[in-house]
PDB file of C-alpha atoms in Angstrom:
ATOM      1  CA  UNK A 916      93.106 108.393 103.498  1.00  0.00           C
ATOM      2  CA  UNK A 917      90.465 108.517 106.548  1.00  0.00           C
ATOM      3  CA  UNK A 918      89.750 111.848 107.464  1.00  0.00           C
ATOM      4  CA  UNK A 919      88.181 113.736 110.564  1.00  0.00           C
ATOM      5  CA  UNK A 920      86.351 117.112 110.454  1.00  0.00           C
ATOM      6  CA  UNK A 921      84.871 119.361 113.439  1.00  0.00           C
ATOM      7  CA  UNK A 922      83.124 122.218 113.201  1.00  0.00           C
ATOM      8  CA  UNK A 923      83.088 124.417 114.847  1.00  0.00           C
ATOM      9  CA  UNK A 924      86.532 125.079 115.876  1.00  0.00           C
ATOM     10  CA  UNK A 925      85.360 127.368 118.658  1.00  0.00           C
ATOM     11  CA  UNK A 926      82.278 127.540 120.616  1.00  0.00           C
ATOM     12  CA  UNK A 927      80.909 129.339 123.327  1.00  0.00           C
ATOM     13  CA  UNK A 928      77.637 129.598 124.643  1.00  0.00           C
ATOM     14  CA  UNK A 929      75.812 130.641 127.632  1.00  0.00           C
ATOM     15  CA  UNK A 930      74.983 128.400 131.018  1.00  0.00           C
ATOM     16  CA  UNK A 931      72.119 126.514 130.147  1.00  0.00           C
ATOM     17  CA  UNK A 932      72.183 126.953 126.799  1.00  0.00           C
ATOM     18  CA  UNK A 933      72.330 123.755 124.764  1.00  0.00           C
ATOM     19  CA  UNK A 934      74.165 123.145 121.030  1.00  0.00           C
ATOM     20  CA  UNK A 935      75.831 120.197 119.073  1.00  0.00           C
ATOM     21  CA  UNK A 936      78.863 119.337 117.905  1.00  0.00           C
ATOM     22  CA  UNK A 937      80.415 117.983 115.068  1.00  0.00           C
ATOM     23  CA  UNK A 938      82.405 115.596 113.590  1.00  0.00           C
ATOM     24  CA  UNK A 939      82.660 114.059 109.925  1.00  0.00           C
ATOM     25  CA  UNK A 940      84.428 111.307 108.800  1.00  0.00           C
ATOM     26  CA  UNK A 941      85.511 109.593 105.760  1.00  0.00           C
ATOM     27  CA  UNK A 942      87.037 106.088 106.013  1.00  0.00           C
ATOM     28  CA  UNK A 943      87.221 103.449 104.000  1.00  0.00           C
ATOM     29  CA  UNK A 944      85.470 101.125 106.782  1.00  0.00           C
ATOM     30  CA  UNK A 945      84.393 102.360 110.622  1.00  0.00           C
ATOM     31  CA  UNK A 946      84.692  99.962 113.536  1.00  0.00           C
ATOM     32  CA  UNK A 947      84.400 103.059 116.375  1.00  0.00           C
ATOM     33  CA  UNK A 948      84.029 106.147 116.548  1.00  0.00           C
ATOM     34  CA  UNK A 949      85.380 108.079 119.900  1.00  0.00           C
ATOM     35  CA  UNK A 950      84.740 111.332 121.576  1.00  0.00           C
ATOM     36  CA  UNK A 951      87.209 112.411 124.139  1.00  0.00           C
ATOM     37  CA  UNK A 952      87.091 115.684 126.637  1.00  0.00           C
ATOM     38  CA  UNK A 953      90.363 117.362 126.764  1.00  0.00           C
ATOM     39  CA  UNK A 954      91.430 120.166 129.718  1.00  0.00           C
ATOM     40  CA  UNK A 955      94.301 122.557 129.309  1.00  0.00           C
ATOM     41  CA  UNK A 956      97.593 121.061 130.289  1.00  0.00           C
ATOM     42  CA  UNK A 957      95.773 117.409 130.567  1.00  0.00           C
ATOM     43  CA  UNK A 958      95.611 114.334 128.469  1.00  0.00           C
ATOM     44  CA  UNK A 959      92.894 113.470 126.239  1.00  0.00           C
ATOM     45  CA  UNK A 960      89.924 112.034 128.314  1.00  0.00           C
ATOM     46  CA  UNK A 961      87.347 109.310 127.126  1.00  0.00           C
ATOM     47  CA  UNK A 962      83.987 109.482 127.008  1.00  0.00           C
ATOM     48  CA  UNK A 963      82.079 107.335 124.542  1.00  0.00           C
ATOM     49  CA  UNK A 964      82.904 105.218 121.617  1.00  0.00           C
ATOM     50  CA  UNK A 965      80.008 104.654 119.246  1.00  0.00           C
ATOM     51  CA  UNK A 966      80.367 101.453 116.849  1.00  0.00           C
ATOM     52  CA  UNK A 967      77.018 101.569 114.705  1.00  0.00           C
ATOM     53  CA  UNK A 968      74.766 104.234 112.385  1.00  0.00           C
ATOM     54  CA  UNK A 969      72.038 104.875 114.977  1.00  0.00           C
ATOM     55  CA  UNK A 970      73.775 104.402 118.146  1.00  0.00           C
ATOM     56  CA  UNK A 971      73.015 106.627 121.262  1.00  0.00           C
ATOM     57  CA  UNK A 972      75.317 107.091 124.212  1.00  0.00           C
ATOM     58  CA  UNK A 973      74.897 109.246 127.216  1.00  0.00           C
ATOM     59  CA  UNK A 974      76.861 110.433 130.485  1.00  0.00           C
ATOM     60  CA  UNK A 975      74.970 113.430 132.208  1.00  0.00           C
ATOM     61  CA  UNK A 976      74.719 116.577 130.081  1.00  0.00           C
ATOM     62  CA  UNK A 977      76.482 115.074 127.202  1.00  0.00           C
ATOM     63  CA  UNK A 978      74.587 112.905 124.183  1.00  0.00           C
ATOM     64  CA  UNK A 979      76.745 111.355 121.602  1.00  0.00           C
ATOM     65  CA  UNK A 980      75.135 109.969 118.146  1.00  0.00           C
ATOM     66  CA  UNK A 981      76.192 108.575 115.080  1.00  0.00           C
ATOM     67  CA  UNK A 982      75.382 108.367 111.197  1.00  0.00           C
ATOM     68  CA  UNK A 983      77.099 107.036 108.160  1.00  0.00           C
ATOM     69  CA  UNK A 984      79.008 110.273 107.848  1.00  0.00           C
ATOM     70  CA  UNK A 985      79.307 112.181 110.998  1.00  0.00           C
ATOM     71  CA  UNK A 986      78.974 112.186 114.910  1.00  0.00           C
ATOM     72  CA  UNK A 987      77.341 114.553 116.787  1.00  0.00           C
ATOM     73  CA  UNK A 988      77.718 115.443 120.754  1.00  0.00           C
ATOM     74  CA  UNK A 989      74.792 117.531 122.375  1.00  0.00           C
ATOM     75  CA  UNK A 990      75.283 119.333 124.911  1.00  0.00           C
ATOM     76  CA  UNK A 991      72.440 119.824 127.028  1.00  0.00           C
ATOM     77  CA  UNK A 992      72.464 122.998 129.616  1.00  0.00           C
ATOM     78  CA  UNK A 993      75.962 123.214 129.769  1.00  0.00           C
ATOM     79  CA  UNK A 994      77.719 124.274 133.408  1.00  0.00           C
ATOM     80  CA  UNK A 995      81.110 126.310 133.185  1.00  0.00           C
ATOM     81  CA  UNK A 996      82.765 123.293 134.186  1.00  0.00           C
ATOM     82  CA  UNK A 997      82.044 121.714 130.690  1.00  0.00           C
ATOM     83  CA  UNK A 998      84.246 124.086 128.947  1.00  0.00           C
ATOM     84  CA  UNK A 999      86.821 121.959 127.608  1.00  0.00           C
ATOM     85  CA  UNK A1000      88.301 120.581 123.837  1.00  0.00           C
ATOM     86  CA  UNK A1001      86.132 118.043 122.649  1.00  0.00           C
ATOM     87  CA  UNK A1002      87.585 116.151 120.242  1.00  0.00           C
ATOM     88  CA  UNK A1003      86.662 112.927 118.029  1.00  0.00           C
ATOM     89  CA  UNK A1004      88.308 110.473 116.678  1.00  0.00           C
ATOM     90  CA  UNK A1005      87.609 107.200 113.901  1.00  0.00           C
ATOM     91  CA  UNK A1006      89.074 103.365 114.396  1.00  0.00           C
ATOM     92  CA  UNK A1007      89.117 101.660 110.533  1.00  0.00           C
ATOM     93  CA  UNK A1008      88.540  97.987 110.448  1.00  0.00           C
ATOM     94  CA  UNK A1009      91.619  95.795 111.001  1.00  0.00           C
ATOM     95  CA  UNK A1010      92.077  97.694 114.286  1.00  0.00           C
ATOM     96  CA  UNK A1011      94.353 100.788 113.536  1.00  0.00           C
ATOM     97  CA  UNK A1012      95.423 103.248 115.373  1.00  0.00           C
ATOM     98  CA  UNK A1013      93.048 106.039 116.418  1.00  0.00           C
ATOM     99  CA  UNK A1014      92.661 109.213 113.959  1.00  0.00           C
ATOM    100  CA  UNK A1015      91.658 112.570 115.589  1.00  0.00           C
ATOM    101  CA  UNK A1016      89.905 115.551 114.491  1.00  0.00           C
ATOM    102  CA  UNK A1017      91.842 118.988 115.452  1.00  0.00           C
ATOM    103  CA  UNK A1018      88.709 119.590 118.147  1.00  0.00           C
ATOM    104  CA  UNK A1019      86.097 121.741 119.712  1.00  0.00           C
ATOM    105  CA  UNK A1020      86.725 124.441 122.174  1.00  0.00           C
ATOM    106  CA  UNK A1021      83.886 125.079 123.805  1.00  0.00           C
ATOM    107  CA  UNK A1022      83.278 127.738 126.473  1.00  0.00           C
ATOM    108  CA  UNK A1023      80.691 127.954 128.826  1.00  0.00           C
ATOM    109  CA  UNK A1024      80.209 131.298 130.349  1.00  0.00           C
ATOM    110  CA  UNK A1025      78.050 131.763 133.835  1.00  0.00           C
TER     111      UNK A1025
ATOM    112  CA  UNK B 913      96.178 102.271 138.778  1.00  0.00           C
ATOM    113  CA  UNK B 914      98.235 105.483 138.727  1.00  0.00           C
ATOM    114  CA  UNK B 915      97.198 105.105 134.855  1.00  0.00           C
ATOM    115  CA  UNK B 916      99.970 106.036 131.642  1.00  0.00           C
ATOM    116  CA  UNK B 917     102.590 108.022 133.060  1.00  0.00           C
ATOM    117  CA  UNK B 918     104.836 110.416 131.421  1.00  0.00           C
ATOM    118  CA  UNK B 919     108.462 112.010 132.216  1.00  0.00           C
ATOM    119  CA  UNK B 920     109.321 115.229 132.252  1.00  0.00           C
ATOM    120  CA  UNK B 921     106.034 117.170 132.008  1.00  0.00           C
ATOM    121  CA  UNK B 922     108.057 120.350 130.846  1.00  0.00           C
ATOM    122  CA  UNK B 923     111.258 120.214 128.471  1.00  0.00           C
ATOM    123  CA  UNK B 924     112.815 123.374 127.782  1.00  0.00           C
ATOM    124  CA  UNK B 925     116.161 122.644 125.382  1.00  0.00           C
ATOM    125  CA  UNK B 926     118.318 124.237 123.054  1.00  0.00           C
ATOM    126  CA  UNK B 927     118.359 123.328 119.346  1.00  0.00           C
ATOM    127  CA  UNK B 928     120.433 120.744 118.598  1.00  0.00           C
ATOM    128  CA  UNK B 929     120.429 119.360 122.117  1.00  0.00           C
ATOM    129  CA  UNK B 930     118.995 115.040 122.207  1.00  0.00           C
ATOM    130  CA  UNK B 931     115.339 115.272 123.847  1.00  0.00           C
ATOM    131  CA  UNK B 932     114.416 111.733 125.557  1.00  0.00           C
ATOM    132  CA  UNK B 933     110.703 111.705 126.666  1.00  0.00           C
ATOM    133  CA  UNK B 934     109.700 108.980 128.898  1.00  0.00           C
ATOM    134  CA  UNK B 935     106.369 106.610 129.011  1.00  0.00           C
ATOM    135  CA  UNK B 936     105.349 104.106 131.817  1.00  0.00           C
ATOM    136  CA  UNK B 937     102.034 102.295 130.284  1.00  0.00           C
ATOM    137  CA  UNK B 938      98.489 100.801 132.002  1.00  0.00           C
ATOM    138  CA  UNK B 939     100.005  97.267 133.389  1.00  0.00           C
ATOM    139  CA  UNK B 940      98.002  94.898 130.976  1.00  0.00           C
ATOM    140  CA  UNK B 941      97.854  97.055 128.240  1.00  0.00           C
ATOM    141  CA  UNK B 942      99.770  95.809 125.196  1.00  0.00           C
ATOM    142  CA  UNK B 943      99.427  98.626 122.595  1.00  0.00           C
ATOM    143  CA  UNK B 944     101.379 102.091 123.267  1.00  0.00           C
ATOM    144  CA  UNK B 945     101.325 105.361 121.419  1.00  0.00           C
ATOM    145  CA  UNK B 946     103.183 107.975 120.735  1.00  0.00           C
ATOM    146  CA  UNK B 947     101.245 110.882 119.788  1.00  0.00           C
ATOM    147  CA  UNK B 948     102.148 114.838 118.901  1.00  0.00           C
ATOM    148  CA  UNK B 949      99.706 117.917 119.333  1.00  0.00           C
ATOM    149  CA  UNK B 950      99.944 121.644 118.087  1.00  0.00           C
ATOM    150  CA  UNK B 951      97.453 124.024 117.711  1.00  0.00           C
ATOM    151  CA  UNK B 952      97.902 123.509 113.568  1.00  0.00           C
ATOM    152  CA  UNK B 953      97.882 119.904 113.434  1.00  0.00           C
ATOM    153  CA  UNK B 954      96.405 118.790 116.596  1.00  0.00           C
ATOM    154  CA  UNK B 955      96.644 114.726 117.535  1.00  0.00           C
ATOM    155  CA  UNK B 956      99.370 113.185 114.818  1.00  0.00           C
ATOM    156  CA  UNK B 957      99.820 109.907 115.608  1.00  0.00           C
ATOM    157  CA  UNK B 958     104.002 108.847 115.554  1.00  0.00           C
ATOM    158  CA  UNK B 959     104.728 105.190 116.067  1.00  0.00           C
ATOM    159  CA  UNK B 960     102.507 102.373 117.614  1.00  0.00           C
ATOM    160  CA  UNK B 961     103.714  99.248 119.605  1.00  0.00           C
ATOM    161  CA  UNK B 962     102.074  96.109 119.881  1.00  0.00           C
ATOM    162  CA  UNK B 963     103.463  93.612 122.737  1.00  0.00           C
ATOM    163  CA  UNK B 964     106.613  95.913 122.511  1.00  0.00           C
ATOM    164  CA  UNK B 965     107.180  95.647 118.753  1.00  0.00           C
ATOM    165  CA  UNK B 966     106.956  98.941 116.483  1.00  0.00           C
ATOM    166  CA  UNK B 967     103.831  97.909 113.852  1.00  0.00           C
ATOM    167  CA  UNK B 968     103.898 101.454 112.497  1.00  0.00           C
ATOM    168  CA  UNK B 969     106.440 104.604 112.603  1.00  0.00           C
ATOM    169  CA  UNK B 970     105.375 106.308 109.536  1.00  0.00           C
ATOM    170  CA  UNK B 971     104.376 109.133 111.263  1.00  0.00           C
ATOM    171  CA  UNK B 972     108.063 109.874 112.920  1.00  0.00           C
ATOM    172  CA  UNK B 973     108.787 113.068 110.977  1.00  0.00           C
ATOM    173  CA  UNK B 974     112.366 112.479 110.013  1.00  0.00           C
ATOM    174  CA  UNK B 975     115.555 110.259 111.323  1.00  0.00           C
ATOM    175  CA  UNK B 976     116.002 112.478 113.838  1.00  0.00           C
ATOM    176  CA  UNK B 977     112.837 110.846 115.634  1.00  0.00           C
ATOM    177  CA  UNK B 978     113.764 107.323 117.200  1.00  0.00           C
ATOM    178  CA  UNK B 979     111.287 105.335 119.819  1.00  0.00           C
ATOM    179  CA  UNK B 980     111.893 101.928 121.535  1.00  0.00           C
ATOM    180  CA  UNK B 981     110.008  99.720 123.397  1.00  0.00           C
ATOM    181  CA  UNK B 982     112.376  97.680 125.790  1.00  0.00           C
ATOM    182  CA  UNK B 983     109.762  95.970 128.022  1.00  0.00           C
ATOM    183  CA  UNK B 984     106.007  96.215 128.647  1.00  0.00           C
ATOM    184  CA  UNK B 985     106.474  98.511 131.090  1.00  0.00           C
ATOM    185  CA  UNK B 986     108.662 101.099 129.507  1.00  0.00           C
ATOM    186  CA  UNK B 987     108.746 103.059 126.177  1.00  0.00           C
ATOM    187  CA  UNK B 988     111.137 106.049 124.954  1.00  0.00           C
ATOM    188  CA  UNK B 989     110.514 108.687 122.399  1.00  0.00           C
ATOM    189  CA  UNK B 990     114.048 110.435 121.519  1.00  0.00           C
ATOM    190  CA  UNK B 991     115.283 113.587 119.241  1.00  0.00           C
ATOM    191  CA  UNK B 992     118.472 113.753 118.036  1.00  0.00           C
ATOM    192  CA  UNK B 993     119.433 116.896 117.079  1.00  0.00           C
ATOM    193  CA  UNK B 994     116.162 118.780 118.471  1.00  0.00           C
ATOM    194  CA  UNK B 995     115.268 121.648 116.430  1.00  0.00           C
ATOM    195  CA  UNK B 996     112.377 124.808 117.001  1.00  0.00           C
ATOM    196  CA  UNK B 997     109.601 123.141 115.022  1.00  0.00           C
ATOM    197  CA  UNK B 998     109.522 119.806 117.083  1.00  0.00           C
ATOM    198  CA  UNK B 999     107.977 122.313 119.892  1.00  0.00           C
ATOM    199  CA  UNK B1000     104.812 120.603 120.565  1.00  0.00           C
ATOM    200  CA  UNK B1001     102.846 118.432 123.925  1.00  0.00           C
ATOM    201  CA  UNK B1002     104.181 115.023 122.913  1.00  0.00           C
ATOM    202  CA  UNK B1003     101.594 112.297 124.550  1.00  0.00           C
ATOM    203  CA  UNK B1004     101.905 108.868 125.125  1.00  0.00           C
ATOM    204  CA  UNK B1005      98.726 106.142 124.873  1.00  0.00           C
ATOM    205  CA  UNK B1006      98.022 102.656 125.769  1.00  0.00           C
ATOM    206  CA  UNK B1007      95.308 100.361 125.244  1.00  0.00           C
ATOM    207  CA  UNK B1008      94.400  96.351 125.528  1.00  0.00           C
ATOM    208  CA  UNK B1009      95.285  95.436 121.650  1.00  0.00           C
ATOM    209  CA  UNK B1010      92.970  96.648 119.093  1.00  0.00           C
ATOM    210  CA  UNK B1011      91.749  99.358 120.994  1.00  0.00           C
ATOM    211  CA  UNK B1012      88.657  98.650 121.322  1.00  0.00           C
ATOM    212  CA  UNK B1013      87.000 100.119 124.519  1.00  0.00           C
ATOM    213  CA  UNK B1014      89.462 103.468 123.639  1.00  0.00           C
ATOM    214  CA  UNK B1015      92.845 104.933 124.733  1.00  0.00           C
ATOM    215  CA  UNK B1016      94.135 106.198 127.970  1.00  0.00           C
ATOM    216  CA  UNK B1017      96.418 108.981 127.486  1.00  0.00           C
ATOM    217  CA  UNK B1018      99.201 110.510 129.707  1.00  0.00           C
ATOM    218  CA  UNK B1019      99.560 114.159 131.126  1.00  0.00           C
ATOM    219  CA  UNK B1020     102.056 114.860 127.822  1.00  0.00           C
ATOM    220  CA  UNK B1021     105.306 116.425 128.055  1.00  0.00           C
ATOM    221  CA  UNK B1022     105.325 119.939 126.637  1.00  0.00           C
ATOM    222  CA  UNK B1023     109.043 120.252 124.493  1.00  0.00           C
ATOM    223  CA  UNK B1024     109.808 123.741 124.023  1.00  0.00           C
ATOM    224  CA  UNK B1025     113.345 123.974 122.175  1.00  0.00           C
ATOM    225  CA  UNK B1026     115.231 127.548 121.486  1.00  0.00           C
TER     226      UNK B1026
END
């Protein structure tokens, strides 16, 4: 059965101060992995999909990567406005439907 | 594009009362989702529609969960007889088929039943 970890559940760091999430995966064959923003009382928001070990994708403050196991998003001097649920998600070969980790809250205090 | 959008965005009902939720999909999108999130189990994925035909509802939780797909344009998600624990933000996804560049997800409709 694929499966999809994050740690930590919660996060919350200072303005400017940069961390990493995570995400862990076990399926029986990857095609994508996605990371998606979500706000309160909103819809799940993409952001990157990552297809390969070794991949790099980037959109302003936030730096998604990928290994054979896990995914991790860096978060480089966060602003308030980044607070949000991160959350990730895997794609199996043979195109099925999207899996999702429970998430990241992460707070970003000024 | 207004992008995928949902009906009601609140439900407040009484157990026992039918629920219908309501899904307008991406025009050219040919996969649609029905998702459910709760703080326990967060994203748990309920049926899937390709070109308008259910592929996969083994994630509907019992009988009482029912979903149709009449056109490519329109997509229901109904409970019937609602009860406390289907409380949750029910979401609805579409994509081009297979997915590949990533969902776009609705606002959700929050059910509340009492």
């Amino acid at each position: 059965e694929d499966q999809v970890t994050q740690s930590p559940e919660a996060l919350r760091l200072q303005e400017g101060e940069s961390s990493s999430l995570n995400c862990s995966y076990t399926v029986s064959g990857l095609r994508g992995l996605f990371w998606y923003r979500q706000d309160p009382g909103k819809g799940p928001e993409f952001l990157f999909t990552l297809y390969s070990a070794g991949e790099e994708k980037e959109k302003e403050r936030l730096k998604a990567t990928l290994t054979k196991k896990e995914s991790f998003l860096h978060i480089t001097a966060p602003k308030p406005e980044d607070s949000a649920t991160y959350l990730c998600a895997v794609q199996t070969i043979g195109n099925t439907p999207l899996v999702f980790g429970k998430g990241t809250r992460l707070s970003v205090i000024a | 594009d207004a992008g995928v959008i949902q009906s009601p965005r609140h439900e407040v009902t009484e157990m026992g009362q039918e629920v219908t939720l309501r899904c307008k999909p991406i025009s050219g999108h040919n996969s649609l989702f029905w998702y459910r999130q709760t703080m326990m189990r967060g994203l748990e994925l309920l049926i899937y529609f390709n070109n308008n035909v259910p592929i996969d509802d083994s994630g509907m939780p019992e009988d009482r969960f029912s979903a149709k797909m009449p056109n490519a344009s329109f997509s229901t998600l109904k409970i019937q007889p609602s009860e406390p624990r289907d409380s949750a933000v029910y979401f609805c996804a579409s994509s081009p088929q297979g997915g590949l560049y990533g969902y776009t997800f609705g606002s959700g409709t929050r059910l509340t039943v009492v």
